[in-house]
Amino acid sequence: MDESFAAVDDLSIMWRKLTLDEQEKCAAILPVISDQLRYEAKKVGKDLDQMIEAGDIPKNVVKSVTVDIASRYIEQSASDKSTLLSQESQSALGYSWSGTYTNTGGGISIMNKDLKRLGLNRQRYGMVDIYGLERDNS
Protein backbone atom coordinates (compact mmCIF):
# COMPACT_ATOMS: atom_id res chain seq x y z
CA MET A 1 0.00 0.00 0.00
CA ASP A 2 1.26 3.43 -0.82
CA GLU A 3 -1.46 5.45 0.83
CA SER A 4 -1.05 7.81 3.75
CA PHE A 5 -1.85 6.57 7.22
CA ALA A 6 -3.77 9.79 7.95
CA ALA A 7 -5.65 12.44 5.99
CA VAL A 8 -5.73 16.21 6.33
CA ASP A 9 -9.22 15.92 7.84
CA ASP A 10 -7.79 13.66 10.56
CA LEU A 11 -5.49 16.47 11.68
CA SER A 12 -8.41 18.90 11.81
CA ILE A 13 -10.42 16.45 13.92
CA MET A 14 -7.73 15.00 16.18
CA TRP A 15 -5.56 18.09 16.65
CA ARG A 16 -7.00 21.47 15.69
CA LYS A 17 -8.62 23.32 12.80
CA LEU A 18 -6.01 24.06 10.14
CA THR A 19 -5.55 27.16 8.02
CA LEU A 20 -5.52 26.79 4.24
CA ASP A 21 -1.73 27.08 4.18
CA GLU A 22 -1.41 24.39 6.86
CA GLN A 23 -3.82 22.14 4.95
CA GLU A 24 -1.61 22.41 1.86
CA LYS A 25 1.49 21.58 3.91
CA CYS A 26 -0.27 18.60 5.49
CA ALA A 27 -1.43 17.29 2.12
CA ALA A 28 2.19 17.35 0.96
CA ILE A 29 3.78 16.02 4.15
CA LEU A 30 1.42 13.17 5.12
CA PRO A 31 2.57 10.79 2.33
CA VAL A 32 6.19 11.56 3.25
CA ILE A 33 5.56 10.80 6.94
CA SER A 34 3.81 7.55 6.02
CA ASP A 35 6.71 6.48 3.81
CA GLN A 36 9.20 7.36 6.54
CA LEU A 37 7.27 5.23 9.03
CA ARG A 38 7.29 2.35 6.53
CA TYR A 39 11.04 2.82 6.13
CA GLU A 40 11.60 2.82 9.90
CA ALA A 41 9.63 -0.44 10.12
CA LYS A 42 11.63 -1.95 7.27
CA LYS A 43 14.89 -1.09 9.08
CA VAL A 44 13.86 -3.38 11.96
CA GLY A 45 12.60 -6.12 9.65
CA LYS A 46 8.88 -5.36 9.83
CA ASP A 47 6.26 -4.36 7.28
CA LEU A 48 3.93 -1.75 8.76
CA ASP A 49 1.17 -2.34 6.21
CA GLN A 50 1.20 -6.10 6.91
CA MET A 51 1.18 -5.44 10.65
CA ILE A 52 -2.00 -3.37 10.21
CA GLU A 53 -3.65 -5.98 7.97
CA ALA A 54 -2.75 -8.81 10.35
CA GLY A 55 -4.14 -6.87 13.30
CA ASP A 56 -0.78 -6.70 15.08
CA ILE A 57 -1.26 -2.96 15.43
CA PRO A 58 -4.55 -1.07 15.15
CA LYS A 59 -4.81 1.30 12.19
CA ASN A 60 -5.95 4.09 14.53
CA VAL A 61 -2.68 3.87 16.49
CA VAL A 62 -0.71 4.38 13.28
CA LYS A 63 -3.05 7.25 12.37
CA SER A 64 -2.52 8.83 15.80
CA VAL A 65 1.28 8.61 15.49
CA THR A 66 1.12 10.10 11.98
CA VAL A 67 -1.05 12.97 13.23
CA ASP A 68 1.37 13.61 16.12
CA ILE A 69 4.36 13.78 13.77
CA ALA A 70 2.51 16.04 11.32
CA SER A 71 1.31 18.35 14.11
CA ARG A 72 4.88 18.73 15.41
CA TYR A 73 6.01 19.61 11.89
CA ILE A 74 3.22 22.17 11.42
CA GLU A 75 3.91 23.72 14.85
CA GLN A 76 7.61 23.95 14.08
CA SER A 77 7.10 25.49 10.66
CA ALA A 78 4.60 28.08 11.91
CA SER A 79 6.25 31.49 11.68
CA ASP A 80 5.00 32.71 15.05
CA LYS A 81 6.06 29.54 16.89
CA SER A 82 9.43 28.91 15.31
CA THR A 83 11.18 28.72 18.67
CA LEU A 84 9.41 25.76 20.26
CA LEU A 85 11.46 24.51 23.18
CA SER A 86 11.22 21.05 24.65
CA GLN A 87 13.30 22.05 27.67
CA GLU A 88 14.42 25.38 29.08
CA SER A 89 16.27 26.54 32.17
CA GLN A 90 17.18 30.01 33.38
CA SER A 91 19.25 31.48 36.17
CA ALA A 92 19.18 34.94 37.67
CA LEU A 93 22.11 36.96 38.95
CA GLY A 94 24.93 35.39 36.96
CA TYR A 95 22.54 35.22 33.99
CA SER A 96 22.56 31.95 32.24
CA TRP A 97 20.04 30.43 29.87
CA SER A 98 19.82 26.99 28.37
CA GLY A 99 17.25 25.52 26.03
CA THR A 100 16.66 22.49 23.85
CA TYR A 101 14.60 22.91 20.71
CA THR A 102 12.16 20.24 19.64
CA ASN A 103 13.42 20.12 16.10
CA THR A 104 16.36 22.33 15.34
CA GLY A 105 16.57 21.44 11.66
CA GLY A 106 12.93 22.18 10.94
CA GLY A 107 12.35 18.88 9.11
CA ILE A 108 10.16 15.93 9.96
CA SER A 109 11.10 14.49 13.33
CA ILE A 110 10.13 10.95 14.21
CA MET A 111 10.90 10.48 17.88
CA ASN A 112 11.67 7.27 19.73
CA LYS A 113 8.32 7.53 21.54
CA ASP A 114 6.57 7.41 18.15
CA LEU A 115 8.47 4.27 17.16
CA LYS A 116 7.73 2.65 20.54
CA ARG A 117 4.01 3.25 20.09
CA LEU A 118 4.24 1.39 16.79
CA GLY A 119 6.26 -1.44 18.34
CA LEU A 120 9.28 -0.61 16.20
CA ASN A 121 11.73 0.45 18.90
CA ARG A 122 12.12 -1.92 21.77
CA GLN A 123 14.85 -2.42 24.29
CA ARG A 124 17.53 -4.69 22.95
CA TYR A 125 19.61 -7.13 24.90
CA GLY A 126 22.51 -9.33 24.09
CA MET A 127 25.39 -11.17 25.61
CA VAL A 128 28.99 -11.81 24.86
CA ASP A 129 30.48 -15.26 25.23
CA ILE A 130 33.75 -14.38 26.94
CA TYR A 131 35.01 -17.96 26.68
CA GLY A 132 34.71 -18.22 22.90
CA LEU A 133 32.43 -20.30 20.72
CA GLU A 134 34.12 -23.64 21.15
CA ARG A 135 35.00 -24.84 24.64
CA ASP A 136 36.53 -28.05 25.77
CA ASN A 137 34.50 -29.11 28.80
CA SER A 138 36.65 -32.14 29.63
PDB file of C-alpha atoms in Angstrom:
ATOM      1  CA  MET A   1       0.000   0.000   0.000  1.00  0.00           C
ATOM      2  CA  ASP A   2       1.261   3.429  -0.824  1.00  0.00           C
ATOM      3  CA  GLU A   3      -1.458   5.448   0.830  1.00  0.00           C
ATOM      4  CA  SER A   4      -1.048   7.807   3.747  1.00  0.00           C
ATOM      5  CA  PHE A   5      -1.848   6.570   7.222  1.00  0.00           C
ATOM      6  CA  ALA A   6      -3.773   9.787   7.948  1.00  0.00           C
ATOM      7  CA  ALA A   7      -5.649  12.441   5.990  1.00  0.00           C
ATOM      8  CA  VAL A   8      -5.731  16.213   6.326  1.00  0.00           C
ATOM      9  CA  ASP A   9      -9.220  15.921   7.842  1.00  0.00           C
ATOM     10  CA  ASP A  10      -7.791  13.660  10.565  1.00  0.00           C
ATOM     11  CA  LEU A  11      -5.490  16.465  11.684  1.00  0.00           C
ATOM     12  CA  SER A  12      -8.410  18.896  11.812  1.00  0.00           C
ATOM     13  CA  ILE A  13     -10.425  16.451  13.923  1.00  0.00           C
ATOM     14  CA  MET A  14      -7.729  14.997  16.180  1.00  0.00           C
ATOM     15  CA  TRP A  15      -5.564  18.089  16.654  1.00  0.00           C
ATOM     16  CA  ARG A  16      -7.005  21.472  15.686  1.00  0.00           C
ATOM     17  CA  LYS A  17      -8.617  23.318  12.802  1.00  0.00           C
ATOM     18  CA  LEU A  18      -6.006  24.063  10.136  1.00  0.00           C
ATOM     19  CA  THR A  19      -5.553  27.162   8.019  1.00  0.00           C
ATOM     20  CA  LEU A  20      -5.519  26.794   4.235  1.00  0.00           C
ATOM     21  CA  ASP A  21      -1.727  27.085   4.180  1.00  0.00           C
ATOM     22  CA  GLU A  22      -1.408  24.394   6.858  1.00  0.00           C
ATOM     23  CA  GLN A  23      -3.815  22.138   4.954  1.00  0.00           C
ATOM     24  CA  GLU A  24      -1.607  22.410   1.864  1.00  0.00           C
ATOM     25  CA  LYS A  25       1.492  21.575   3.914  1.00  0.00           C
ATOM     26  CA  CYS A  26      -0.275  18.603   5.488  1.00  0.00           C
ATOM     27  CA  ALA A  27      -1.432  17.289   2.123  1.00  0.00           C
ATOM     28  CA  ALA A  28       2.186  17.346   0.961  1.00  0.00           C
ATOM     29  CA  ILE A  29       3.781  16.023   4.147  1.00  0.00           C
ATOM     30  CA  LEU A  30       1.415  13.166   5.122  1.00  0.00           C
ATOM     31  CA  PRO A  31       2.571  10.790   2.334  1.00  0.00           C
ATOM     32  CA  VAL A  32       6.189  11.563   3.252  1.00  0.00           C
ATOM     33  CA  ILE A  33       5.563  10.804   6.936  1.00  0.00           C
ATOM     34  CA  SER A  34       3.809   7.549   6.021  1.00  0.00           C
ATOM     35  CA  ASP A  35       6.712   6.480   3.813  1.00  0.00           C
ATOM     36  CA  GLN A  36       9.200   7.365   6.544  1.00  0.00           C
ATOM     37  CA  LEU A  37       7.267   5.226   9.031  1.00  0.00           C
ATOM     38  CA  ARG A  38       7.287   2.349   6.530  1.00  0.00           C
ATOM     39  CA  TYR A  39      11.039   2.816   6.127  1.00  0.00           C
ATOM     40  CA  GLU A  40      11.603   2.816   9.897  1.00  0.00           C
ATOM     41  CA  ALA A  41       9.632  -0.437  10.119  1.00  0.00           C
ATOM     42  CA  LYS A  42      11.635  -1.947   7.275  1.00  0.00           C
ATOM     43  CA  LYS A  43      14.894  -1.088   9.084  1.00  0.00           C
ATOM     44  CA  VAL A  44      13.856  -3.376  11.962  1.00  0.00           C
ATOM     45  CA  GLY A  45      12.595  -6.115   9.646  1.00  0.00           C
ATOM     46  CA  LYS A  46       8.875  -5.361   9.833  1.00  0.00           C
ATOM     47  CA  ASP A  47       6.258  -4.360   7.279  1.00  0.00           C
ATOM     48  CA  LEU A  48       3.926  -1.746   8.765  1.00  0.00           C
ATOM     49  CA  ASP A  49       1.173  -2.342   6.206  1.00  0.00           C
ATOM     50  CA  GLN A  50       1.201  -6.095   6.905  1.00  0.00           C
ATOM     51  CA  MET A  51       1.180  -5.435  10.652  1.00  0.00           C
ATOM     52  CA  ILE A  52      -1.995  -3.371  10.209  1.00  0.00           C
ATOM     53  CA  GLU A  53      -3.648  -5.976   7.968  1.00  0.00           C
ATOM     54  CA  ALA A  54      -2.754  -8.809  10.347  1.00  0.00           C
ATOM     55  CA  GLY A  55      -4.138  -6.869  13.296  1.00  0.00           C
ATOM     56  CA  ASP A  56      -0.783  -6.701  15.075  1.00  0.00           C
ATOM     57  CA  ILE A  57      -1.255  -2.959  15.426  1.00  0.00           C
ATOM     58  CA  PRO A  58      -4.553  -1.068  15.148  1.00  0.00           C
ATOM     59  CA  LYS A  59      -4.806   1.303  12.188  1.00  0.00           C
ATOM     60  CA  ASN A  60      -5.948   4.090  14.533  1.00  0.00           C
ATOM     61  CA  VAL A  61      -2.683   3.867  16.490  1.00  0.00           C
ATOM     62  CA  VAL A  62      -0.713   4.382  13.276  1.00  0.00           C
ATOM     63  CA  LYS A  63      -3.053   7.248  12.369  1.00  0.00           C
ATOM     64  CA  SER A  64      -2.516   8.828  15.799  1.00  0.00           C
ATOM     65  CA  VAL A  65       1.277   8.612  15.486  1.00  0.00           C
ATOM     66  CA  THR A  66       1.116  10.101  11.981  1.00  0.00           C
ATOM     67  CA  VAL A  67      -1.053  12.974  13.225  1.00  0.00           C
ATOM     68  CA  ASP A  68       1.373  13.613  16.116  1.00  0.00           C
ATOM     69  CA  ILE A  69       4.362  13.783  13.766  1.00  0.00           C
ATOM     70  CA  ALA A  70       2.510  16.044  11.324  1.00  0.00           C
ATOM     71  CA  SER A  71       1.309  18.346  14.113  1.00  0.00           C
ATOM     72  CA  ARG A  72       4.882  18.730  15.413  1.00  0.00           C
ATOM     73  CA  TYR A  73       6.012  19.607  11.893  1.00  0.00           C
ATOM     74  CA  ILE A  74       3.224  22.170  11.423  1.00  0.00           C
ATOM     75  CA  GLU A  75       3.906  23.724  14.848  1.00  0.00           C
ATOM     76  CA  GLN A  76       7.613  23.945  14.079  1.00  0.00           C
ATOM     77  CA  SER A  77       7.099  25.491  10.658  1.00  0.00           C
ATOM     78  CA  ALA A  78       4.599  28.085  11.908  1.00  0.00           C
ATOM     79  CA  SER A  79       6.250  31.490  11.676  1.00  0.00           C
ATOM     80  CA  ASP A  80       5.001  32.713  15.051  1.00  0.00           C
ATOM     81  CA  LYS A  81       6.056  29.542  16.885  1.00  0.00           C
ATOM     82  CA  SER A  82       9.427  28.906  15.310  1.00  0.00           C
ATOM     83  CA  THR A  83      11.177  28.719  18.671  1.00  0.00           C
ATOM     84  CA  LEU A  84       9.414  25.765  20.263  1.00  0.00           C
ATOM     85  CA  LEU A  85      11.455  24.513  23.183  1.00  0.00           C
ATOM     86  CA  SER A  86      11.223  21.053  24.652  1.00  0.00           C
ATOM     87  CA  GLN A  87      13.305  22.050  27.674  1.00  0.00           C
ATOM     88  CA  GLU A  88      14.423  25.380  29.083  1.00  0.00           C
ATOM     89  CA  SER A  89      16.267  26.540  32.172  1.00  0.00           C
ATOM     90  CA  GLN A  90      17.176  30.009  33.379  1.00  0.00           C
ATOM     91  CA  SER A  91      19.248  31.475  36.175  1.00  0.00           C
ATOM     92  CA  ALA A  92      19.182  34.936  37.674  1.00  0.00           C
ATOM     93  CA  LEU A  93      22.115  36.964  38.949  1.00  0.00           C
ATOM     94  CA  GLY A  94      24.930  35.390  36.962  1.00  0.00           C
ATOM     95  CA  TYR A  95      22.541  35.224  33.993  1.00  0.00           C
ATOM     96  CA  SER A  96      22.564  31.945  32.242  1.00  0.00           C
ATOM     97  CA  TRP A  97      20.042  30.427  29.869  1.00  0.00           C
ATOM     98  CA  SER A  98      19.818  26.991  28.372  1.00  0.00           C
ATOM     99  CA  GLY A  99      17.253  25.519  26.027  1.00  0.00           C
ATOM    100  CA  THR A 100      16.658  22.491  23.853  1.00  0.00           C
ATOM    101  CA  TYR A 101      14.602  22.911  20.708  1.00  0.00           C
ATOM    102  CA  THR A 102      12.155  20.242  19.638  1.00  0.00           C
ATOM    103  CA  ASN A 103      13.416  20.120  16.099  1.00  0.00           C
ATOM    104  CA  THR A 104      16.363  22.325  15.336  1.00  0.00           C
ATOM    105  CA  GLY A 105      16.574  21.441  11.657  1.00  0.00           C
ATOM    106  CA  GLY A 106      12.934  22.176  10.938  1.00  0.00           C
ATOM    107  CA  GLY A 107      12.353  18.883   9.107  1.00  0.00           C
ATOM    108  CA  ILE A 108      10.163  15.934   9.962  1.00  0.00           C
ATOM    109  CA  SER A 109      11.102  14.491  13.331  1.00  0.00           C
ATOM    110  CA  ILE A 110      10.125  10.946  14.211  1.00  0.00           C
ATOM    111  CA  MET A 111      10.898  10.481  17.878  1.00  0.00           C
ATOM    112  CA  ASN A 112      11.666   7.271  19.734  1.00  0.00           C
ATOM    113  CA  LYS A 113       8.321   7.533  21.544  1.00  0.00           C
ATOM    114  CA  ASP A 114       6.573   7.406  18.148  1.00  0.00           C
ATOM    115  CA  LEU A 115       8.470   4.267  17.164  1.00  0.00           C
ATOM    116  CA  LYS A 116       7.731   2.654  20.540  1.00  0.00           C
ATOM    117  CA  ARG A 117       4.007   3.254  20.087  1.00  0.00           C
ATOM    118  CA  LEU A 118       4.242   1.385  16.787  1.00  0.00           C
ATOM    119  CA  GLY A 119       6.258  -1.440  18.337  1.00  0.00           C
ATOM    120  CA  LEU A 120       9.282  -0.614  16.200  1.00  0.00           C
ATOM    121  CA  ASN A 121      11.733   0.452  18.898  1.00  0.00           C
ATOM    122  CA  ARG A 122      12.125  -1.923  21.769  1.00  0.00           C
ATOM    123  CA  GLN A 123      14.853  -2.419  24.286  1.00  0.00           C
ATOM    124  CA  ARG A 124      17.534  -4.690  22.954  1.00  0.00           C
ATOM    125  CA  TYR A 125      19.608  -7.129  24.895  1.00  0.00           C
ATOM    126  CA  GLY A 126      22.509  -9.327  24.090  1.00  0.00           C
ATOM    127  CA  MET A 127      25.389 -11.169  25.613  1.00  0.00           C
ATOM    128  CA  VAL A 128      28.987 -11.813  24.859  1.00  0.00           C
ATOM    129  CA  ASP A 129      30.481 -15.263  25.232  1.00  0.00           C
ATOM    130  CA  ILE A 130      33.752 -14.384  26.942  1.00  0.00           C
ATOM    131  CA  TYR A 131      35.012 -17.962  26.679  1.00  0.00           C
ATOM    132  CA  GLY A 132      34.706 -18.217  22.901  1.00  0.00           C
ATOM    133  CA  LEU A 133      32.433 -20.303  20.724  1.00  0.00           C
ATOM    134  CA  GLU A 134      34.121 -23.643  21.150  1.00  0.00           C
ATOM    135  CA  ARG A 135      35.001 -24.844  24.638  1.00  0.00           C
ATOM    136  CA  ASP A 136      36.531 -28.052  25.772  1.00  0.00           C
ATOM    137  CA  ASN A 137      34.496 -29.114  28.799  1.00  0.00           C
ATOM    138  CA  SER A 138      36.651 -32.140  29.634  1.00  0.00           C
TER     139      SER A 138
END
